[in-house]
mmCIF file of N, CA and C in Angstrom:
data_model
loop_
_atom_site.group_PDB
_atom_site.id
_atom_site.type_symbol
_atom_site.label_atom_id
_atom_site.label_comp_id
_atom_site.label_asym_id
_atom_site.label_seq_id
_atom_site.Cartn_x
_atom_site.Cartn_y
_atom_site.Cartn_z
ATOM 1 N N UNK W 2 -0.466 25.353 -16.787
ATOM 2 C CA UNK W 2 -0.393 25.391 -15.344
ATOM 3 C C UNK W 2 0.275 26.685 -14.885
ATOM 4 N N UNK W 3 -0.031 27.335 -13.611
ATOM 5 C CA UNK W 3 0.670 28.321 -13.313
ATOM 6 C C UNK W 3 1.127 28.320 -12.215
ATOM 7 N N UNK W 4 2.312 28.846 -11.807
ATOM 8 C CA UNK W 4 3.386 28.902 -10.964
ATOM 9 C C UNK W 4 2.644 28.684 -9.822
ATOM 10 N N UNK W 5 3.088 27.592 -9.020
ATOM 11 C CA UNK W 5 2.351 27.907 -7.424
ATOM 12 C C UNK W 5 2.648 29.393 -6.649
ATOM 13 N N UNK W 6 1.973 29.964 -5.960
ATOM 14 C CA UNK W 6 2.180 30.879 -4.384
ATOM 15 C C UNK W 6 2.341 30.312 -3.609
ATOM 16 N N UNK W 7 2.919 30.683 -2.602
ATOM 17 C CA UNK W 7 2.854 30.202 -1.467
ATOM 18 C C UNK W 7 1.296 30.229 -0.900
ATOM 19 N N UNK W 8 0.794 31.207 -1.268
ATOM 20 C CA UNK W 8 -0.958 31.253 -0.486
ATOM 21 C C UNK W 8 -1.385 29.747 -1.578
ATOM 22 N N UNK W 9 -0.868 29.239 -2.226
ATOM 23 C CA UNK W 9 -1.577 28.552 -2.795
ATOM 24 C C UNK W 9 -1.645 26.823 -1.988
ATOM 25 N N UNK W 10 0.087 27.050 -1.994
ATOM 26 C CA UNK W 10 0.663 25.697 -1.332
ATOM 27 C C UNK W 10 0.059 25.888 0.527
ATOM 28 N N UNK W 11 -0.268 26.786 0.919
ATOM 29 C CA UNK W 11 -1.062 26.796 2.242
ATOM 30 C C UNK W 11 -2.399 26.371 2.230
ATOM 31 N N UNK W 12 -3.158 26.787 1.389
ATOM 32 C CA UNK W 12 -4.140 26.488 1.248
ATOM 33 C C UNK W 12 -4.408 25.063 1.184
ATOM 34 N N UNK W 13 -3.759 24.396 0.621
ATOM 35 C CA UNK W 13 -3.398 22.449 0.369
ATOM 36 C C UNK W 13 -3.259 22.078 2.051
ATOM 37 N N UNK W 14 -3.234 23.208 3.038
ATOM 38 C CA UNK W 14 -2.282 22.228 3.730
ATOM 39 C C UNK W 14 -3.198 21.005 4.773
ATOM 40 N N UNK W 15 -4.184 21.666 4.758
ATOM 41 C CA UNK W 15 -5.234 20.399 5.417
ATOM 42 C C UNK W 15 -5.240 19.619 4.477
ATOM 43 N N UNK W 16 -5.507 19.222 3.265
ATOM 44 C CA UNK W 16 -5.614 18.210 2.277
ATOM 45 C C UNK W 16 -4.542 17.797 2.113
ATOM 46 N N UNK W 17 -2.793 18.169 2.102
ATOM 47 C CA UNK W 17 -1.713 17.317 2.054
ATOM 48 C C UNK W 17 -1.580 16.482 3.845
ATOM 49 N N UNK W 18 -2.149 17.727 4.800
ATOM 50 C CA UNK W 18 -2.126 16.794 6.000
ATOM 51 C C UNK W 18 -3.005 15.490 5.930
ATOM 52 N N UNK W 19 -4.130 15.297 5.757
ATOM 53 C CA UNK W 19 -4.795 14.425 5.240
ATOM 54 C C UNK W 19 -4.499 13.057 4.553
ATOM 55 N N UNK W 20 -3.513 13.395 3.134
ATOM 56 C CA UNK W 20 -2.981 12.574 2.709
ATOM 57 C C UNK W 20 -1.920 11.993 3.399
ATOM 58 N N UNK W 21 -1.166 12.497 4.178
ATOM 59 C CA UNK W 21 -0.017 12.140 5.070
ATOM 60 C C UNK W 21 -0.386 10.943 6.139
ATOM 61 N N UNK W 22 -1.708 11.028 6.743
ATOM 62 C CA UNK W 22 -2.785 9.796 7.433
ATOM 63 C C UNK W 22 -2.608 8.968 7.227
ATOM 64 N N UNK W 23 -3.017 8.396 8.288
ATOM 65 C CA UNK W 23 -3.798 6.442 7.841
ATOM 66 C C UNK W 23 -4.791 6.806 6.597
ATOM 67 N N UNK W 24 -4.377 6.025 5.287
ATOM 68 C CA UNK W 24 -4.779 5.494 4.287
ATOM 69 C C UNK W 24 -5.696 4.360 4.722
ATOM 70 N N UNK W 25 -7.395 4.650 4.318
ATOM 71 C CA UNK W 25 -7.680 2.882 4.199
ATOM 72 C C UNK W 25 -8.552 2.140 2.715
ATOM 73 N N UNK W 26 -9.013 1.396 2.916
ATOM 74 C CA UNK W 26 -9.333 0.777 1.487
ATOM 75 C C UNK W 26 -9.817 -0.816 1.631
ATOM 76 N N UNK W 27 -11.109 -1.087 0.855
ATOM 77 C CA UNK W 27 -11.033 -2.103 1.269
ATOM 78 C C UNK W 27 -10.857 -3.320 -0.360
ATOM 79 N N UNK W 28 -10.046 -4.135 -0.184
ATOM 80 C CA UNK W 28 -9.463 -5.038 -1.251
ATOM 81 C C UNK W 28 -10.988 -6.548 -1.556
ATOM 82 N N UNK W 29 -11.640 -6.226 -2.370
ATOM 83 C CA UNK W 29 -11.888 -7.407 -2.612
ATOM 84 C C UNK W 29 -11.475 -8.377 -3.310
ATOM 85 N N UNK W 30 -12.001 -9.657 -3.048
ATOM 86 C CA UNK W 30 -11.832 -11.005 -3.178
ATOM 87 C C UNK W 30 -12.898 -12.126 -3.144
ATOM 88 N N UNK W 31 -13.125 -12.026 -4.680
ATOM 89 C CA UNK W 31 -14.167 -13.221 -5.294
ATOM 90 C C UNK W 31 -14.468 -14.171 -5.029
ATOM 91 N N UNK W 32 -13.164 -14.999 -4.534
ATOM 92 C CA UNK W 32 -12.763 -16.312 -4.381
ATOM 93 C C UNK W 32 -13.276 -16.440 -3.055
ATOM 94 N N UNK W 33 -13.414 -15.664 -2.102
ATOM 95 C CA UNK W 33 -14.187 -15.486 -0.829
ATOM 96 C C UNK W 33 -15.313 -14.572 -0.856
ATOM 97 N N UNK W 34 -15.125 -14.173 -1.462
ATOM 98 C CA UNK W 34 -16.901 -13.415 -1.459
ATOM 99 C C UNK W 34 -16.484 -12.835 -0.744
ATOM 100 N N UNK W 35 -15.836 -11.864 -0.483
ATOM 101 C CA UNK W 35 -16.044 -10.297 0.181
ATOM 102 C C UNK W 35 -14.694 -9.292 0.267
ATOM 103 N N UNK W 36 -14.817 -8.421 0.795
ATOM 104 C CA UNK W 36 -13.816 -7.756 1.055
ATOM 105 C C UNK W 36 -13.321 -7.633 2.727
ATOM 106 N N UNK W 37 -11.975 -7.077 2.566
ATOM 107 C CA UNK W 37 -10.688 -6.874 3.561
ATOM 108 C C UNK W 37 -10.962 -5.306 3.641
ATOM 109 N N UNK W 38 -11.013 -5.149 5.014
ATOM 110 C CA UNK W 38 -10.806 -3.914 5.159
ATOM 111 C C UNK W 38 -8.709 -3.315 5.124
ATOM 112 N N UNK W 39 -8.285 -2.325 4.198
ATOM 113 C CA UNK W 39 -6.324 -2.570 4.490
ATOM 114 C C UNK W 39 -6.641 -1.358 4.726
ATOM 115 N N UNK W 40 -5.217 -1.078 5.805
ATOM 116 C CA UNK W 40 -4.693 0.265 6.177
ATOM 117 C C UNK W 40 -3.548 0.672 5.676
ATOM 118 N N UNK W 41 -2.940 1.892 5.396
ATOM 119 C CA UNK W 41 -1.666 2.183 5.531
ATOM 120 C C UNK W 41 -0.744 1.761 6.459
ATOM 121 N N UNK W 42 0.828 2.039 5.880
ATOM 122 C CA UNK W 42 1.527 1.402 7.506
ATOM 123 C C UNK W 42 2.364 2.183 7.840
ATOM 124 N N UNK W 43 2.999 2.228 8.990
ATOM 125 C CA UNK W 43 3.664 2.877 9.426
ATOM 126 C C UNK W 43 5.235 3.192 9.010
ATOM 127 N N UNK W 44 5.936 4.958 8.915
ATOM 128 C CA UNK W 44 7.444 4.619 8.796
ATOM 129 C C UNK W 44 7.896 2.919 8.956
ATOM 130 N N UNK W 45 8.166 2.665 10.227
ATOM 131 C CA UNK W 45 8.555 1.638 10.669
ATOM 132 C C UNK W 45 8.398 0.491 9.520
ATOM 133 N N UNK W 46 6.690 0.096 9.965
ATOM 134 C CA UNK W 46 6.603 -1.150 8.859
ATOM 135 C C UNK W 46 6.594 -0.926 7.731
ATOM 136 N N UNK W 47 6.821 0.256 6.893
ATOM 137 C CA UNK W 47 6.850 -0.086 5.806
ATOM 138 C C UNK W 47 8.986 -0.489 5.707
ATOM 139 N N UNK W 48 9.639 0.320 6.442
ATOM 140 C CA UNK W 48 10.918 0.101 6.363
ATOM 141 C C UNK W 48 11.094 -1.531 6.246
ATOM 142 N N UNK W 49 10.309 -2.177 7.393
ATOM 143 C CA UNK W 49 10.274 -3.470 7.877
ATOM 144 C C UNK W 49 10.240 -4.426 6.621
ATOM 145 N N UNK W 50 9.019 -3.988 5.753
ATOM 146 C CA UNK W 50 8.323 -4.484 4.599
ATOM 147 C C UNK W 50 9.587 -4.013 3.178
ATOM 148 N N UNK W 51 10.164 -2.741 3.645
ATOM 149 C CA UNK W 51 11.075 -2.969 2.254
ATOM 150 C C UNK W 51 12.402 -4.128 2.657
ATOM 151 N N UNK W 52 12.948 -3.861 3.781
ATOM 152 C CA UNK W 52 13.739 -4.895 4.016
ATOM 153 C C UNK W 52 13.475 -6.292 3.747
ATOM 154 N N UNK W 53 12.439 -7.073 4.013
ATOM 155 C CA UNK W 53 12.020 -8.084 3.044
ATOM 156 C C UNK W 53 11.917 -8.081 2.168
ATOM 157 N N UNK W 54 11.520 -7.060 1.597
ATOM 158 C CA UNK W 54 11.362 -7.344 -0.238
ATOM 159 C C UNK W 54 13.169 -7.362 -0.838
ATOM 160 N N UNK W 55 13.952 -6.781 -0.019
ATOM 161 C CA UNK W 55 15.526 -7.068 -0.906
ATOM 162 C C UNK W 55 16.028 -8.705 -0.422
ATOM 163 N N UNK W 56 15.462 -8.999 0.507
ATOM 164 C CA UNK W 56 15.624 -10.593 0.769
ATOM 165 C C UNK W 56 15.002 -11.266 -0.001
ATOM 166 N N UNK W 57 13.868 -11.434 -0.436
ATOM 167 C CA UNK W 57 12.770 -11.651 -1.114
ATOM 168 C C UNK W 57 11.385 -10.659 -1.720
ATOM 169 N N UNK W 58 11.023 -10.836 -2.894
ATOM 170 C CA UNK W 58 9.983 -9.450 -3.023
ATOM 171 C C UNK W 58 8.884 -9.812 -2.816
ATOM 172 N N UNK W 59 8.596 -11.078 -3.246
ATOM 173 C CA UNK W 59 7.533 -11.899 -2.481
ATOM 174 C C UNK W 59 6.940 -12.588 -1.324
ATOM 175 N N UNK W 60 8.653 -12.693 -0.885
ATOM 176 C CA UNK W 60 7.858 -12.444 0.817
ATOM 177 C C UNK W 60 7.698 -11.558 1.436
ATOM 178 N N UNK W 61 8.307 -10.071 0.476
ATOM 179 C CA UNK W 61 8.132 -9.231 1.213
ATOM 180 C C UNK W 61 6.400 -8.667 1.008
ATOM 181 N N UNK W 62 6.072 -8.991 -0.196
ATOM 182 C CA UNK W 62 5.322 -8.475 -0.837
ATOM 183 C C UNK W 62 4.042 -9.189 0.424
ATOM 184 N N UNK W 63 3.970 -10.216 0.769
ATOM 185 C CA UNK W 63 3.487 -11.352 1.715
ATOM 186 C C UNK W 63 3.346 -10.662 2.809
ATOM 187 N N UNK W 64 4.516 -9.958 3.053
ATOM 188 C CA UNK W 64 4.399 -9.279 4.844
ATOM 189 C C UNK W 64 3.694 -7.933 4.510
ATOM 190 N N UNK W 65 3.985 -6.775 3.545
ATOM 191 C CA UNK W 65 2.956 -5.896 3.090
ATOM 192 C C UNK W 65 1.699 -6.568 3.574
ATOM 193 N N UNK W 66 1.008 -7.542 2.517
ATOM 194 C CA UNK W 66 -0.186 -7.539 2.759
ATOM 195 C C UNK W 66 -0.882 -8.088 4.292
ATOM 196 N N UNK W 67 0.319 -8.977 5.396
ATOM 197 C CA UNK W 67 -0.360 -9.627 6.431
ATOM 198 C C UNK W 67 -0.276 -8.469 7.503
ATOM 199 N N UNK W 68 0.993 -7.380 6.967
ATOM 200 C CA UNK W 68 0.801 -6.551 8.376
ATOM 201 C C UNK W 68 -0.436 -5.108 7.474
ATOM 202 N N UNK W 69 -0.872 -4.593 6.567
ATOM 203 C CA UNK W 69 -2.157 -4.221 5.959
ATOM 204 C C UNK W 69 -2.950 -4.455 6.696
ATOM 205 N N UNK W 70 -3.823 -5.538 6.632
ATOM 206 C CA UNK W 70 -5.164 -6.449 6.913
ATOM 207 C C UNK W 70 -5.088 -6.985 8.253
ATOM 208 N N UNK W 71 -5.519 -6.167 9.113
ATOM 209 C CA UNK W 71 -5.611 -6.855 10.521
ATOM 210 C C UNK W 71 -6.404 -7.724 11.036
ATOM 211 N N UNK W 72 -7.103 -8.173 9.755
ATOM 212 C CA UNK W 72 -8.298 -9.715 10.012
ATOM 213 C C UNK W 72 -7.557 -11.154 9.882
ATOM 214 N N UNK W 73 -6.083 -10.645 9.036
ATOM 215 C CA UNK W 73 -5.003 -11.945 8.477
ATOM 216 C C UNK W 73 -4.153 -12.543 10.290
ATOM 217 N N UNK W 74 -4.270 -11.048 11.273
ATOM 218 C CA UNK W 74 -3.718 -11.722 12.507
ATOM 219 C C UNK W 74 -4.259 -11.954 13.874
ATOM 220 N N UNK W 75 -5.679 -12.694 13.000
ATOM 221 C CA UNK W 75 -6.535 -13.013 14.079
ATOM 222 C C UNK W 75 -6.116 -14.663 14.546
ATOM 223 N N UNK W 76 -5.997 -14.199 15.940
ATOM 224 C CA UNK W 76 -5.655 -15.804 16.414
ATOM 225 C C UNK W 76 -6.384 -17.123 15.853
ATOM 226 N N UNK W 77 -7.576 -16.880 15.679
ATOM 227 C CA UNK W 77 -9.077 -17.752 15.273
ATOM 228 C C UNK W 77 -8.498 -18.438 14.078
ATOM 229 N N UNK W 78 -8.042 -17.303 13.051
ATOM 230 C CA UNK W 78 -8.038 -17.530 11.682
ATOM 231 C C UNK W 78 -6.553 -17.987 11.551
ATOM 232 N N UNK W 79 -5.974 -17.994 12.105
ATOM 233 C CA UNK W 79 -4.018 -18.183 12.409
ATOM 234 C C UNK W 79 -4.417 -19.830 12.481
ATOM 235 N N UNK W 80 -5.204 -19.708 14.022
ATOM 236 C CA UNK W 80 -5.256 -21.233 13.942
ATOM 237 C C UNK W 80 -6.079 -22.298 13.244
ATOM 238 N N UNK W 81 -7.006 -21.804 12.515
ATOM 239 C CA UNK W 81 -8.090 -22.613 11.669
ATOM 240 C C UNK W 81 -7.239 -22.935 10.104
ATOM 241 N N UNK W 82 -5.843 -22.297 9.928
ATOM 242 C CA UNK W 82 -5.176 -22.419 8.587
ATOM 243 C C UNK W 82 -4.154 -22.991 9.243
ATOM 244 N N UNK W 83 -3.622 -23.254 10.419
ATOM 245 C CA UNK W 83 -2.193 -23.794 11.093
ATOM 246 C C UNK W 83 -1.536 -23.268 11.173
ATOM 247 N N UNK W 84 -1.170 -21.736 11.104
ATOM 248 C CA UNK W 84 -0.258 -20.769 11.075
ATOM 249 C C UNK W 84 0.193 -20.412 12.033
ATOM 250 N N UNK W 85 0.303 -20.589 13.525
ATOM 251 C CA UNK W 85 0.066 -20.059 14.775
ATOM 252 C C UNK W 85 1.329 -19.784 14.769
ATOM 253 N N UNK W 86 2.736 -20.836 14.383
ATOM 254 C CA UNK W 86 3.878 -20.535 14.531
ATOM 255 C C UNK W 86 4.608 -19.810 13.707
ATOM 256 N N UNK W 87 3.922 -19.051 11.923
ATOM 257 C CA UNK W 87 4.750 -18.871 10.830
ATOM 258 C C UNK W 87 3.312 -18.065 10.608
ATOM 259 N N UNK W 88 2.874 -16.561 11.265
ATOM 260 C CA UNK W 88 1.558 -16.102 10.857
ATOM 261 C C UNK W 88 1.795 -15.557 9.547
ATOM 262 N N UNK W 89 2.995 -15.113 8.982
ATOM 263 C CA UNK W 89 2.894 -14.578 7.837
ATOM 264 C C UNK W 89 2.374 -15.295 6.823
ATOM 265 N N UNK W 90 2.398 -16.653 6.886
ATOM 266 C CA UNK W 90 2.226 -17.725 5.585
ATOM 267 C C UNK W 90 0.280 -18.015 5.786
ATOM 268 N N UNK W 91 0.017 -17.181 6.521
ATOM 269 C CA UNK W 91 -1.888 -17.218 6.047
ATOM 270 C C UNK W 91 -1.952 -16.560 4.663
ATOM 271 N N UNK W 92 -1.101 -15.625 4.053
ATOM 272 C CA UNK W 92 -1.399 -14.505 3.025
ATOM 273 C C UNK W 92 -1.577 -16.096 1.997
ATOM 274 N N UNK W 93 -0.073 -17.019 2.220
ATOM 275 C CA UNK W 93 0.387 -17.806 1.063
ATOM 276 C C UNK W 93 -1.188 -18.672 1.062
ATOM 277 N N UNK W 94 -1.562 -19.020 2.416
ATOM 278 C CA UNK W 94 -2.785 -20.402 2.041
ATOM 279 C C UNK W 94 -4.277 -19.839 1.883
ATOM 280 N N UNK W 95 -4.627 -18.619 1.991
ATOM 281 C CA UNK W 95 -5.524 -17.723 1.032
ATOM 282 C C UNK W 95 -5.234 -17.150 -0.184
ATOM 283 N N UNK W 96 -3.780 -16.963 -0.570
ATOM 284 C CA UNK W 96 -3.669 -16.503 -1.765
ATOM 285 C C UNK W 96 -3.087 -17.478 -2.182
ATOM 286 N N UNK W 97 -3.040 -18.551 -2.819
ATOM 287 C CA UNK W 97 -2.016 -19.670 -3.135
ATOM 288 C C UNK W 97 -0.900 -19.653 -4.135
ATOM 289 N N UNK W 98 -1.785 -18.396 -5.012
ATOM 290 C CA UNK W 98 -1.338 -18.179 -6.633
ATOM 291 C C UNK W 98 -0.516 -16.758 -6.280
ATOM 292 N N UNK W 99 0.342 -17.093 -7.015
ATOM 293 C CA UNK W 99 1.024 -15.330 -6.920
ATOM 294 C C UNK W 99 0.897 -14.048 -7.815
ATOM 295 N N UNK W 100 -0.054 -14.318 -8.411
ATOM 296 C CA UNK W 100 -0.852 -13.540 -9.083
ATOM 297 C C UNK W 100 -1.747 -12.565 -8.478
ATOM 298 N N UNK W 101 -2.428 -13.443 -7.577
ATOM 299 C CA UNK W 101 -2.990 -13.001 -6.426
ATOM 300 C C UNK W 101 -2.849 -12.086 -5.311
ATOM 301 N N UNK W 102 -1.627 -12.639 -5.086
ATOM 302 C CA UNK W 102 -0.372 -11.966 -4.148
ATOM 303 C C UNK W 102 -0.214 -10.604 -4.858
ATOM 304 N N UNK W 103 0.298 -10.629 -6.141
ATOM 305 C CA UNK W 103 0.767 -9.602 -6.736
ATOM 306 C C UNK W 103 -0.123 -8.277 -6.615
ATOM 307 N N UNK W 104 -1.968 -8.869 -7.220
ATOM 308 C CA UNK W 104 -2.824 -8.196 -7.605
ATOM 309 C C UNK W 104 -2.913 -7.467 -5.921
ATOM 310 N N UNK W 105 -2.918 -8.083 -5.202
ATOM 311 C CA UNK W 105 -3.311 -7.334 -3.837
ATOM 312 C C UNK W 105 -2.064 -6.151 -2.991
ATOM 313 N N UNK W 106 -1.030 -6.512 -3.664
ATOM 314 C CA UNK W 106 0.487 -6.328 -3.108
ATOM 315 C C UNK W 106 0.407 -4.848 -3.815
ATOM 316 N N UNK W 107 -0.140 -4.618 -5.373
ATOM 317 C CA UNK W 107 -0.336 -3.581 -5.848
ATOM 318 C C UNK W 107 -1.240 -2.565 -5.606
ATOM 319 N N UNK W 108 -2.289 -3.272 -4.931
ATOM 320 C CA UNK W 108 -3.222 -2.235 -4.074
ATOM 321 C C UNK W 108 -2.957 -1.668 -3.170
ATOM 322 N N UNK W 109 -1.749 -2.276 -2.225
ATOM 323 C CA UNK W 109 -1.424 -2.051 -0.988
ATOM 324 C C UNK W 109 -0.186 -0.966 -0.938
ATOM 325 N N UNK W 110 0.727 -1.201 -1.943
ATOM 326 C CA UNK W 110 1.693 -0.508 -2.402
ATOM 327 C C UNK W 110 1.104 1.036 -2.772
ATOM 328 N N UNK W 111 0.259 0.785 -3.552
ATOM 329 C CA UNK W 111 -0.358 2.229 -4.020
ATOM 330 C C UNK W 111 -1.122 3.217 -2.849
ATOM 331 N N UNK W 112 -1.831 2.206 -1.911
ATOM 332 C CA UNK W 112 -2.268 2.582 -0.588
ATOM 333 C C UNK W 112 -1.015 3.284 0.189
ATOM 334 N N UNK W 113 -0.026 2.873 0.024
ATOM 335 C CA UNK W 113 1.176 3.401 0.931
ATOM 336 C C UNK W 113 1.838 4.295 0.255
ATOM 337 N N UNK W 114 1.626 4.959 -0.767
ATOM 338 C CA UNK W 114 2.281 5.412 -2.116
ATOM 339 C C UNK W 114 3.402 5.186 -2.140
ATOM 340 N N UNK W 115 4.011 3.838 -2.492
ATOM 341 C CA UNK W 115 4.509 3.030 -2.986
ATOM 342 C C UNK W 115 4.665 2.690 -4.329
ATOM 343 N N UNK W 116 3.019 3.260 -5.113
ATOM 344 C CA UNK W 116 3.215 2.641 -6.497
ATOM 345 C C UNK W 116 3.599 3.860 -7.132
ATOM 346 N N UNK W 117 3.326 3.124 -8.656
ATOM 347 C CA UNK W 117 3.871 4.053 -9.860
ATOM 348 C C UNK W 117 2.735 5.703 -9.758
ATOM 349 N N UNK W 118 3.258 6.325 -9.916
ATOM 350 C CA UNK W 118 2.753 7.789 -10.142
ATOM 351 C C UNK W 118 1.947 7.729 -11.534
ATOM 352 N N UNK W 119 0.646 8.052 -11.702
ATOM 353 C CA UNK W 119 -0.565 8.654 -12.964
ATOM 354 C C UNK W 119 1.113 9.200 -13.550
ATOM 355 N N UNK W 120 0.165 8.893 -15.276
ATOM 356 C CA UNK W 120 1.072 10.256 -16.155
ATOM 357 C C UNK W 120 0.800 11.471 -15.958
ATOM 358 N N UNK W 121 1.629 12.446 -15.907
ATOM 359 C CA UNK W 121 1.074 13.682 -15.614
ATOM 360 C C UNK W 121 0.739 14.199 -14.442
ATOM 361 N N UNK W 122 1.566 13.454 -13.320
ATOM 362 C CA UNK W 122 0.523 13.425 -11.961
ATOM 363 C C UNK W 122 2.043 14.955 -11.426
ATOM 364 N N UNK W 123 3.789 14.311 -11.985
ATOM 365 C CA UNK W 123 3.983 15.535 -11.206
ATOM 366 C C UNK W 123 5.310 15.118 -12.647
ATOM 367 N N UNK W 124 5.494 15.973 -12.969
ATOM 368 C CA UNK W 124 6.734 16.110 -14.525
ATOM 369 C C UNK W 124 7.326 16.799 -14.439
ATOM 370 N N UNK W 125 8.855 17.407 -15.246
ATOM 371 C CA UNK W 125 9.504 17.999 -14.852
ATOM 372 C C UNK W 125 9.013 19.237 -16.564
ATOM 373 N N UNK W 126 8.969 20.341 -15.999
ATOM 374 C CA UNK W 126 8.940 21.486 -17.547
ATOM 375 C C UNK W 126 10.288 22.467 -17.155
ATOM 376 N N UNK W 127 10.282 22.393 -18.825
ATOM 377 C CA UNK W 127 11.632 23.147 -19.042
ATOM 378 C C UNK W 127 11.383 24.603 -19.184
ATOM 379 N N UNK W 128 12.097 25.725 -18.478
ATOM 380 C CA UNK W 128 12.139 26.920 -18.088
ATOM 381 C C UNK W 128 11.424 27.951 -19.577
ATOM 382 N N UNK W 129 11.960 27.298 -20.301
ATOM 383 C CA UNK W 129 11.818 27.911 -21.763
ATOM 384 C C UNK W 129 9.653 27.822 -22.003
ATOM 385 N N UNK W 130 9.515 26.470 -21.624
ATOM 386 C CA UNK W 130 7.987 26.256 -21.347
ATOM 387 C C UNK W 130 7.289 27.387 -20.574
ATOM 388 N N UNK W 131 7.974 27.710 -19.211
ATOM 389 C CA UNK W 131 7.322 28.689 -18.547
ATOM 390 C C UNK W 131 7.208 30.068 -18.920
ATOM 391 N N UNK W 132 8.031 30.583 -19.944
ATOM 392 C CA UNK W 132 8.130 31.616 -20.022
ATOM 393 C C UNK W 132 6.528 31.699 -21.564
ATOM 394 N N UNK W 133 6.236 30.930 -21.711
ATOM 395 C CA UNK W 133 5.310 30.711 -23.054
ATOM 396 C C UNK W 133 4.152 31.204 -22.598
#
């Protein structure tokens, strides 16, 4: 690899602006036959979303995915599962298993870059390396 420029790191800068965006993605699900359209979330909610997860990681993990998926806070679907008063707990009576939870919680996380970093994606080299 060779030393960045600055003309180099400019050149990125529409493509790091880009990445900085609304993230979207859509999560499927077998068990329903189709897919969720998810978005990225905001400073805010994701702050919102880590603060639950130190109360709980699974409920936090729960509010990740209900504030994601803006089809989970449709009044229609709130009230056809009984949720009207506790909307977060639609994630629990579509996902029942927490496996489930998990598998989607990790999509969503990575959507927010949240998750674990590729090997090799950014490492630290020792000075002695660069000079080689």
């Amino acid at each position: 690899m060779a030393l960045l420029k600055i003309e180099d790191i400019i050149a990125k800068k529409e493509e790091l602006r880009a990445q900085a965006g609304e993230q979207k993605c859509l999560v499927y699900c077998e068990k329903l036959g189709g897919e969720f359209e998810a978005h990225s979330l905001s400073k805010g909610d994701l702050a919102d979303v880590r603060s639950k997860m130190k109360d709980s990681y699974l409920e936090g993990i729960k509010y990740l995915i209900y504030m994601s998926i803006d089809d989970l806070r449709s009044p229609q679907l709130l009230e056809a599962y009984e949720c009207k008063t506790n909307s977060v707990k639609i994630v629990g009576r579509l996902f029942p298993k927490e496996n489930e939870v998990g598998a989607i919680g990790e999509i969503l996380m990575d959507l927010n870059g949240l998750g674990q970093l590729k090997p090799g994606e950014i490492y630290r080299k020792e000075i002695e390396d660069l000079k080689n």
